[in-house]
Every structure is written in C-alpha cells, then in structure tokens.
Short mmCIF file of C-alpha atoms in Angstrom, two decimals:
data_model
loop_
_atom_site.label_atom_id
_atom_site.label_comp_id
_atom_site.label_asym_id
_atom_site.label_seq_id
_atom_site.Cartn_x
_atom_site.Cartn_y
_atom_site.Cartn_z
CA MET A 31 -4.25 15.04 2.52
CA LYS A 32 -1.48 12.79 1.05
CA HIS A 33 -3.94 10.46 -0.74
CA LEU A 34 -2.49 7.01 -1.43
CA ARG A 35 -1.94 6.49 -4.98
CA SER A 36 -1.37 3.27 -6.56
CA GLY A 37 1.57 2.00 -8.71
CA GLY A 38 5.09 1.99 -7.56
CA THR A 39 6.90 4.44 -10.03
CA GLY A 40 7.59 8.14 -9.76
CA ASN A 41 8.00 9.95 -6.70
CA ASP A 42 4.69 8.75 -4.56
CA PHE A 43 6.08 5.87 -2.81
CA GLN A 44 3.98 5.91 0.13
CA LEU A 45 5.53 5.22 3.70
CA GLY A 46 2.62 4.31 6.43
CA LEU A 47 3.33 3.47 10.28
CA PHE A 48 1.48 0.32 11.03
CA SER A 49 0.30 -0.99 14.46
CA ALA A 50 1.27 1.96 16.91
CA ASN A 51 -2.30 1.18 18.68
CA SER A 52 -0.75 -1.88 20.07
CA PRO A 53 1.67 -2.04 22.94
CA GLY A 54 5.16 -3.35 21.36
CA GLY A 55 3.72 -2.39 17.82
CA LEU A 56 4.60 -5.26 15.81
CA ALA A 57 7.28 -6.60 18.22
CA MET A 58 6.66 -9.57 20.19
CA THR A 59 9.09 -8.50 22.91
CA LYS A 60 9.47 -8.16 26.52
CA ALA A 61 11.88 -5.40 26.24
CA PRO A 62 11.18 -2.85 29.06
CA ASP A 63 11.60 0.08 26.47
CA ARG A 64 9.02 -1.42 23.88
CA TRP A 65 6.40 1.04 22.40
CA SER A 66 3.65 1.51 24.94
CA GLY A 67 0.85 1.46 22.57
CA SER A 68 -1.04 4.37 24.98
CA TRP A 69 -3.28 6.89 23.73
CA ASP A 70 -0.83 9.89 24.86
CA ASP A 71 2.11 8.25 23.03
CA ASN A 72 -0.12 7.35 19.93
CA ARG A 73 -1.20 11.33 19.48
CA ALA A 74 2.19 12.53 19.97
CA LEU A 75 3.83 9.74 17.35
CA ALA A 76 0.58 11.21 14.77
CA VAL A 77 1.49 14.83 15.48
CA MET A 78 5.39 13.95 14.55
CA ALA A 79 4.45 11.89 11.65
CA ASP A 80 2.17 14.23 10.44
CA GLN A 81 4.96 17.00 10.47
CA ALA A 82 7.81 14.88 9.24
CA GLY A 83 5.50 13.98 5.69
CA ILE A 84 4.62 10.36 6.54
CA ASP A 85 1.71 9.42 4.53
CA PHE A 86 -0.51 7.68 6.68
CA LEU A 87 -1.14 5.63 10.04
CA LEU A 88 -2.86 2.21 10.12
CA PRO A 89 -4.11 0.40 13.37
CA ILE A 90 -4.35 -3.17 13.80
CA ALA A 91 -7.76 -4.45 14.98
CA ARG A 92 -7.69 -7.09 17.51
CA PHE A 93 -9.65 -8.19 20.62
CA ILE A 94 -7.95 -10.99 22.02
CA GLY A 95 -4.16 -11.33 22.85
CA TYR A 96 -2.02 -14.32 22.31
CA GLY A 97 -0.61 -14.76 25.83
CA GLY A 98 2.99 -15.20 26.80
CA GLU A 99 4.46 -12.80 29.11
CA THR A 100 3.19 -9.69 27.59
CA ASP A 101 -0.27 -11.00 25.93
CA PHE A 102 0.76 -9.19 22.59
CA HIS A 103 -2.18 -7.69 21.10
CA GLY A 104 -4.05 -8.22 24.12
CA GLU A 105 -4.64 -4.10 24.49
CA ILE A 106 -5.48 -2.88 21.55
CA LEU A 107 -7.04 0.73 21.04
CA ASP A 108 -9.98 0.60 19.25
CA PRO A 109 -9.19 1.45 15.75
CA LEU A 110 -12.33 3.83 14.94
CA SER A 111 -11.89 5.61 17.82
CA TRP A 112 -8.23 5.89 17.37
CA GLN A 113 -8.96 7.25 13.89
CA ALA A 114 -11.25 9.90 15.14
CA GLY A 115 -8.85 11.05 17.81
CA LEU A 116 -5.83 11.23 15.68
CA LEU A 117 -7.70 13.27 12.66
CA ALA A 118 -8.69 15.82 15.24
CA VAL A 119 -5.06 16.26 16.08
CA THR A 120 -3.40 16.20 12.79
CA GLU A 121 -3.15 18.32 9.40
CA GLN A 122 -2.32 16.66 6.45
CA ILE A 123 -1.71 12.68 7.17
CA GLY A 124 -4.22 10.07 6.31
CA VAL A 125 -5.51 8.00 9.00
CA PHE A 126 -7.21 4.26 8.64
CA ALA A 127 -9.65 2.20 10.60
CA THR A 128 -9.09 -1.43 10.21
CA VAL A 129 -12.45 -3.04 10.96
CA HIS A 130 -13.32 -6.72 11.16
CA THR A 131 -16.49 -7.19 8.60
CA ALA A 132 -17.60 -10.27 11.02
CA PHE A 133 -17.68 -8.23 14.28
CA ASN A 134 -18.99 -4.58 13.19
CA HIS A 135 -22.54 -4.03 11.73
CA PRO A 136 -22.14 -2.41 8.54
CA VAL A 137 -24.52 0.68 9.04
CA VAL A 138 -22.72 1.46 12.21
CA THR A 139 -19.52 1.02 10.69
CA ALA A 140 -20.50 3.67 7.78
CA LYS A 141 -21.74 6.17 10.08
CA ALA A 142 -18.56 6.03 12.47
CA LEU A 143 -16.65 6.40 9.11
CA ALA A 144 -18.53 8.99 7.63
CA THR A 145 -18.15 10.87 11.05
CA ASN A 146 -14.45 10.58 11.15
CA SER A 147 -14.11 11.68 7.64
CA GLN A 148 -15.83 14.78 8.52
CA ILE A 149 -13.63 15.20 11.49
CA GLY A 150 -10.39 15.06 8.98
CA HIS A 151 -11.88 16.37 6.07
CA GLY A 152 -11.82 13.55 3.91
CA ARG A 153 -8.45 12.05 5.30
CA ALA A 154 -10.30 8.82 6.82
CA GLY A 155 -9.71 5.58 5.15
CA ILE A 156 -10.98 2.05 6.00
CA ASN A 157 -9.18 -1.07 5.97
CA ILE A 158 -11.14 -4.08 5.50
CA VAL A 159 -10.50 -7.54 7.08
CA ALA A 160 -12.54 -10.65 6.77
CA GLY A 161 -11.05 -12.26 10.12
CA TRP A 162 -9.60 -15.60 11.00
CA ASN A 163 -8.86 -15.64 14.79
CA LYS A 164 -11.13 -18.47 15.82
CA PRO A 165 -10.85 -17.53 19.65
CA GLU A 166 -11.98 -13.74 18.46
CA TYR A 167 -14.92 -15.42 16.69
CA GLU A 168 -15.95 -17.43 19.60
CA MET A 169 -15.79 -14.28 22.01
CA PHE A 170 -18.48 -12.65 19.64
CA GLY A 171 -20.65 -15.79 19.42
CA VAL A 172 -19.91 -16.04 15.64
CA ASP A 173 -19.09 -19.10 13.85
CA LEU A 174 -15.77 -18.96 12.00
CA PRO A 175 -16.44 -20.52 8.49
CA SER A 176 -13.69 -22.97 7.55
CA GLU A 177 -13.77 -22.01 3.93
CA HIS A 178 -12.00 -18.79 2.83
CA ASP A 179 -14.69 -18.18 0.05
CA ALA A 180 -17.55 -17.83 2.85
CA ARG A 181 -15.45 -15.26 4.77
CA TYR A 182 -15.02 -13.30 2.11
CA ALA A 183 -18.68 -13.72 0.63
CA LEU A 184 -19.72 -12.07 3.85
CA ALA A 185 -17.17 -9.36 3.36
CA GLN A 186 -18.32 -8.49 0.19
CA GLU A 187 -22.22 -8.07 1.21
CA TRP A 188 -20.92 -6.13 4.18
CA TRP A 189 -18.90 -3.75 2.05
CA ASP A 190 -21.75 -3.49 -0.67
CA ILE A 191 -23.97 -2.31 2.32
CA VAL A 192 -21.58 -0.15 3.82
CA GLN A 193 -20.96 1.90 0.51
CA LYS A 194 -24.57 1.99 -0.34
CA THR A 195 -25.31 3.50 2.95
CA MET A 196 -22.80 6.11 2.45
CA THR A 197 -23.72 6.90 -0.67
CA SER A 198 -27.31 6.66 -1.17
CA ASP A 199 -29.48 9.73 -1.03
CA GLU A 200 -32.65 7.67 -0.41
CA PRO A 201 -33.65 5.10 2.33
CA PHE A 202 -32.98 1.35 1.03
CA ASP A 203 -34.00 -1.91 1.87
CA TRP A 204 -31.67 -4.76 1.76
CA HIS A 205 -32.29 -8.52 1.67
CA GLY A 206 -29.00 -10.78 1.01
CA GLU A 207 -27.50 -13.67 2.30
CA HIS A 208 -25.89 -12.46 5.37
CA TYR A 209 -28.22 -9.17 6.15
CA SER A 210 -31.89 -8.17 6.19
CA LEU A 211 -32.44 -4.52 6.29
CA GLU A 212 -35.11 -2.28 6.06
CA HIS A 213 -35.12 1.58 5.44
CA VAL A 214 -31.52 2.26 5.89
CA LEU A 215 -30.09 5.85 5.35
CA GLY A 216 -26.69 6.88 6.46
CA LYS A 217 -26.45 10.70 7.47
CA PRO A 218 -23.88 12.67 7.36
CA LYS A 219 -22.01 11.77 4.22
CA ALA A 220 -18.48 11.45 4.30
CA TYR A 221 -16.37 14.25 3.48
CA GLY A 222 -15.41 14.35 -0.16
CA GLY A 223 -16.85 11.07 -1.14
CA LEU A 224 -15.94 7.43 -0.42
CA PRO A 225 -12.64 6.83 1.79
CA PRO A 226 -9.53 5.20 0.22
CA VAL A 227 -9.70 1.60 0.76
CA LEU A 228 -7.36 -1.07 1.95
CA ASN A 229 -7.95 -4.64 2.26
CA ALA A 230 -5.57 -6.64 4.24
CA GLY A 231 -5.37 -10.13 2.54
CA SER A 232 -2.65 -12.21 1.67
CA SER A 233 -4.77 -15.44 0.71
CA ALA A 234 -6.00 -15.76 -3.20
CA GLN A 235 -9.23 -15.00 -2.12
CA GLY A 236 -8.34 -11.79 -0.06
CA ARG A 237 -6.22 -10.47 -2.95
CA GLU A 238 -9.24 -11.10 -5.61
CA TYR A 239 -11.42 -9.25 -3.14
CA ALA A 240 -8.88 -6.47 -3.12
CA ALA A 241 -8.85 -6.28 -7.11
CA ARG A 242 -12.91 -6.07 -6.73
CA ASN A 243 -13.06 -3.44 -3.87
CA ALA A 244 -10.21 -1.86 -2.55
CA ASP A 245 -7.62 1.12 -3.95
CA PHE A 246 -4.73 -1.06 -2.17
CA VAL A 247 -4.20 -4.63 -1.15
CA PHE A 248 -1.97 -4.88 2.00
CA THR A 249 -0.24 -8.20 1.85
CA VAL A 250 2.38 -10.26 3.61
CA VAL A 251 5.66 -11.23 1.47
CA GLY A 252 8.77 -12.68 2.32
CA ALA A 253 11.12 -10.25 0.39
CA PRO A 254 10.65 -7.55 -2.65
CA GLU A 255 11.22 -10.08 -5.43
CA ASP A 256 8.58 -12.53 -3.69
CA GLY A 257 6.26 -9.77 -4.07
CA ALA A 258 6.40 -8.75 -7.80
CA PRO A 259 4.27 -11.38 -8.96
CA ILE A 260 1.68 -10.65 -6.32
CA VAL A 261 1.44 -7.15 -7.47
CA GLU A 262 1.72 -8.07 -11.32
CA SER A 263 -1.40 -10.48 -10.45
CA VAL A 264 -3.50 -7.99 -8.36
CA THR A 265 -2.96 -4.96 -10.73
CA ALA A 266 -3.99 -7.09 -13.63
CA ASP A 267 -7.06 -8.61 -12.01
CA ALA A 268 -8.15 -5.13 -10.98
CA ARG A 269 -7.47 -3.52 -14.30
CA ALA A 270 -9.46 -6.33 -16.06
CA ARG A 271 -12.57 -4.99 -13.80
CA GLY A 272 -11.87 -1.53 -14.80
CA ARG A 273 -10.02 -0.76 -11.52
CA GLU A 274 -6.87 0.50 -10.29
CA THR A 275 -5.21 -1.37 -7.39
CA GLY A 276 -1.98 -0.97 -6.04
CA ALA A 277 -0.18 -3.21 -3.02
CA ILE A 278 1.31 -2.05 -0.19
CA THR A 279 3.42 -4.51 2.32
CA LEU A 280 4.46 -4.53 6.23
CA THR A 281 7.84 -4.20 7.37
CA HIS A 282 9.70 -3.71 10.75
CA VAL A 283 12.40 -1.49 10.68
CA VAL A 284 15.55 -1.10 12.82
CA CYS A 285 17.75 1.71 11.43
CA ARG A 286 21.02 2.66 13.15
CA PRO A 287 24.27 4.57 11.99
CA THR A 288 25.65 1.45 11.02
CA ASP A 289 24.33 -2.33 10.12
CA ALA A 290 26.38 -3.91 12.95
CA GLU A 291 24.45 -1.48 15.70
CA ALA A 292 21.00 -2.14 13.68
CA GLU A 293 21.81 -5.99 14.07
CA GLU A 294 22.92 -5.76 17.85
CA PHE A 295 19.50 -4.06 18.45
CA LEU A 296 17.68 -6.54 16.67
CA HIS A 297 19.11 -9.24 18.62
CA TYR A 298 18.30 -7.23 21.98
CA TYR A 299 14.87 -7.22 21.55
CA ALA A 300 13.94 -9.79 19.15
CA ASP A 301 16.09 -12.62 20.59
CA GLU A 302 17.29 -11.91 23.68
CA GLN A 303 13.97 -10.49 24.99
CA ALA A 304 11.42 -12.22 22.85
CA ASP A 305 8.04 -13.31 24.23
CA TRP A 306 8.56 -16.64 22.82
CA ASP A 307 5.65 -18.24 24.37
CA GLY A 308 3.37 -15.47 22.72
CA ILE A 309 5.27 -16.11 19.73
CA ASP A 310 4.29 -19.61 19.44
CA ASN A 311 0.58 -19.01 20.19
CA ALA A 312 0.37 -16.41 17.52
CA MET A 313 2.10 -19.03 14.96
CA ARG A 314 0.01 -21.74 15.79
CA LEU A 315 -3.25 -19.95 15.40
CA GLN A 316 -2.08 -18.25 12.27
CA GLY A 317 -1.32 -21.84 10.89
CA LEU A 318 -4.80 -23.27 11.84
CA HIS A 319 -6.94 -20.50 10.74
CA ALA A 320 -5.40 -17.94 8.51
CA LYS A 321 -3.83 -18.07 5.09
CA THR A 322 -1.61 -14.79 5.92
CA PHE A 323 1.56 -17.02 5.74
CA THR A 324 2.17 -20.12 3.75
CA PRO A 325 3.71 -23.16 5.82
CA GLU A 326 6.54 -22.52 4.26
CA MET A 327 6.97 -19.19 6.20
CA LEU A 328 5.71 -20.31 9.26
CA SER A 329 8.21 -22.56 9.56
CA THR A 330 11.39 -20.22 9.05
CA PHE A 331 9.42 -17.12 10.40
CA ARG A 332 9.88 -17.42 14.05
CA GLY A 333 12.73 -15.04 14.12
CA ARG A 334 10.58 -12.52 11.87
CA PHE A 335 7.36 -12.99 14.49
CA ALA A 336 9.58 -11.89 17.27
CA ALA A 337 11.15 -8.92 15.53
CA GLY A 338 7.94 -7.41 13.64
CA TYR A 339 5.04 -10.54 13.55
CA GLY A 340 6.29 -12.11 10.34
CA SER A 341 6.55 -8.71 8.70
CA ALA A 342 9.50 -7.90 6.32
CA PRO A 343 12.94 -6.78 7.99
CA LEU A 344 14.26 -3.23 7.18
CA ILE A 345 17.40 -3.74 9.08
CA GLY A 346 20.77 -1.46 8.84
CA SER A 347 21.97 1.86 8.00
CA PRO A 348 20.08 4.53 6.42
CA ASP A 349 22.18 3.73 3.09
CA THR A 350 21.13 0.16 3.58
CA ILE A 351 17.39 0.54 4.46
CA ALA A 352 16.91 3.27 1.66
CA ALA A 353 18.53 0.52 -0.48
CA LEU A 354 16.10 -2.25 0.41
CA ILE A 355 13.17 0.12 0.17
CA GLN A 356 14.42 1.03 -3.51
CA ARG A 357 13.68 -2.72 -4.33
CA TYR A 358 10.27 -2.67 -3.02
CA ALA A 359 9.48 0.13 -5.38
CA ASP A 360 11.13 -1.66 -8.17
CA ALA A 361 9.24 -4.67 -7.51
CA GLY A 362 6.22 -2.38 -8.22
CA PHE A 363 4.67 -1.83 -4.46
CA ALA A 364 2.90 1.50 -4.09
CA GLY A 365 4.37 1.78 -0.54
CA ILE A 366 5.05 0.15 2.72
CA THR A 367 4.54 0.41 6.18
CA LEU A 368 6.77 0.87 9.15
CA SER A 369 6.92 -0.75 12.56
CA PHE A 370 9.55 0.09 15.35
CA MET A 371 10.22 -1.24 18.29
CA ASN A 372 9.55 1.79 19.75
CA TYR A 373 8.12 4.43 17.52
CA LEU A 374 8.80 7.76 19.09
CA ASP A 375 12.27 6.87 19.81
CA GLU A 376 13.28 5.60 16.23
CA LEU A 377 11.28 7.70 14.09
CA PRO A 378 12.90 11.05 14.21
CA PHE A 379 16.21 9.10 12.96
CA PHE A 380 14.38 7.21 10.23
CA VAL A 381 13.17 10.61 9.21
CA GLU A 382 16.37 12.56 9.38
CA GLU A 383 18.26 10.12 7.69
CA VAL A 384 16.12 7.62 5.47
CA LEU A 385 13.55 10.17 4.15
CA PRO A 386 16.19 12.36 2.38
CA ARG A 387 17.87 9.61 0.74
CA LEU A 388 14.49 8.27 -0.62
CA GLU A 389 13.99 11.59 -2.16
CA SER A 390 17.30 11.68 -3.80
CA ARG A 391 16.74 8.16 -5.28
CA GLY A 392 13.40 9.94 -6.93
CA LEU A 393 11.12 7.66 -4.39
CA ARG A 394 9.53 10.38 -3.06
CA GLY A 395 9.29 14.19 -3.23
CA SER A 396 9.31 16.32 -0.26
CA ARG A 397 6.78 15.75 2.09
CA ARG A 398 7.87 18.72 4.55
#
C-alpha cells in the first residue's frame, strides 16, 4: 500500500480522488455528461487510479441530498460497502471509508473496518466525521448538538471505543457519557494494526480533534497560502501531544491543453449548467449548522460550490496545475484530493500530463 505520510516535503506529496461515490462528484451541475456515481464506473475508476499510481480513494458520506434539479448528494454509495468492494478489485491504492460518529455504532464500525482491512491487506483507512447536517440528524432521530464541543466529545468517545474494540484481546466493558457497553470484543483484527485515520474537520474543534487522533486533518482552505497557518497550527498541536499529524485539503480539477480551454469547460458545467437551487440549499445548511466554511467564504464561494462544493480550484493547463499543486506542497500540505466533473473521462489526461510534471518538480516519485 502507498501509505499516507505526514509532511509536504520530499517526493511523497499525496494525491487522492474524493467523492467519486456520488453522482457529479463534487460538481453541483446539471451537465448531462457529469459523473454517474454508479458502482460500475467507480470500480473502473478505482482500477484506473490504482494502475496510474494515485495514492488513495476517499468517499463522501451523506444520507439526504440538497434538492434542486439534481438532488446533489442524494444518491451516495455507502462508504464502508464501497470501500470493501474497491479493496477487492485493486492491489496497491489506499481506500478510505467516511463514517459519521453520530449515526454509526462504534462496535459495528470496528467490525466492518477490520473486515475491510483484511480484504485489502491493510489498505483500508477511516475518515472520521462528527456531522453537521441537521436533516440527517432528524432522519436518524438524533438531536444535533448546537455546540461543536459537544459533537466532538461524542466523536472522541466513539473513536476511543472503535480503537479499543480493534486492539483489545480481552472483552471489556465501557461506561461513558454517550455509550454504556458490556463484554465488548472485536474479531477479526485489522490487518497490520490500526488503519490510517483522516479527520474531516475545518472548525477549530475539528482540527484539534485531528491533532489528538488522526494521521491527517482533511480541511477546507481558500488557497494554499490561507492553509499554511492551519498546517503549522495542526502540526504543532500534534507534536505537543507526541504525535505527527499532517494536513490534506480538497480541490476540484479542470485540466485541458490550454488555460483557455479549461476555463471554457469550467464555464460550461459550473455556470451554464449549474444547479443553483441545490447550491443555495447546500450553502444555507452549511451556514446554519457547519463551521466548514467561514461566513466570508460562503459569501463569495457560490461559484466554487457549483464547480466543486466549495473546494479550491485547480483550473488550467498541465503546467498551470502543476505550479498550483507546488504551492500546496510549499505551504506544508501533505497532499490534496482531486475531484473531476467526470473522473473516468478526465483522469487519464491528468495522469499523463500532470503527474510527470510533479515528478520533475520533485514532489512525487514514480508510483507506476
């Protein structure tokens, strides 16, 4: 497995594909040629990415869509099932499962994750999310705590139980604030020990949680330079705890032979074909219940939501995109995730044109 490593230096800058288990990926678009999100296409993409040397696959977790014409995020393949299936058809690539702490029992999650680790011989990872989407909480009959501290207190106890279930050789009891469990024992164990851990958190509480628990924080930034202080803060916080935690951020990609062609395609799918009703619903919910985006981001990011759910843009020619990725490495990021309007159609050009440029810049060694 190409294990994720912390630190954005050397030739280990990591590249992952994000949100392919969702129709459209991260693009909130009505374009008829958008990503299908189907299992068959996900399977084909995973094999392609594995052979190309992409480092990891990361799904999004969602139970209710945002409405609009496309009902963006309304038809998500279950992350743990998706992880198991993709690990079975790939050989080297890491595959994460994104898991909500509020909706998934920790003992059941530990069992599923250990099973998937066995399938992938240690290539299974977990992306922990504390949750924020009030309609989803209502769907599960769970109250959404108004305070982020309360959400992360539950997430901490949840992860403590998952870890203990995956590592303890003897049955144990647990009596905490959120869970009361008797004679817990998890078998089988994960292949090679505990899995790599991401924590998707952009609030102060989320980043602090990552410093305590995760190998990497998966966090939203506006641009590489905006992210540099975040990387420095999370890294310092983790080291003060005797840990190493890196930072990864999310991007959307339009790579074409020229900058003008890339901008033209971006205009097509993220302006002419944008699902504006769904975009406005998503931004409203983010503003009410999440701290992923600051109020300033939300006021200016409507176009970015159309293009890639508020992620940072990588738009342009291979040379332009390689230079942009260099800025993320220079800011200290351990890696980035990539999303495309249509992954299968667009990834081959990125692999053939951008990856060699990253290797020539010393950001990545050959993965193929």
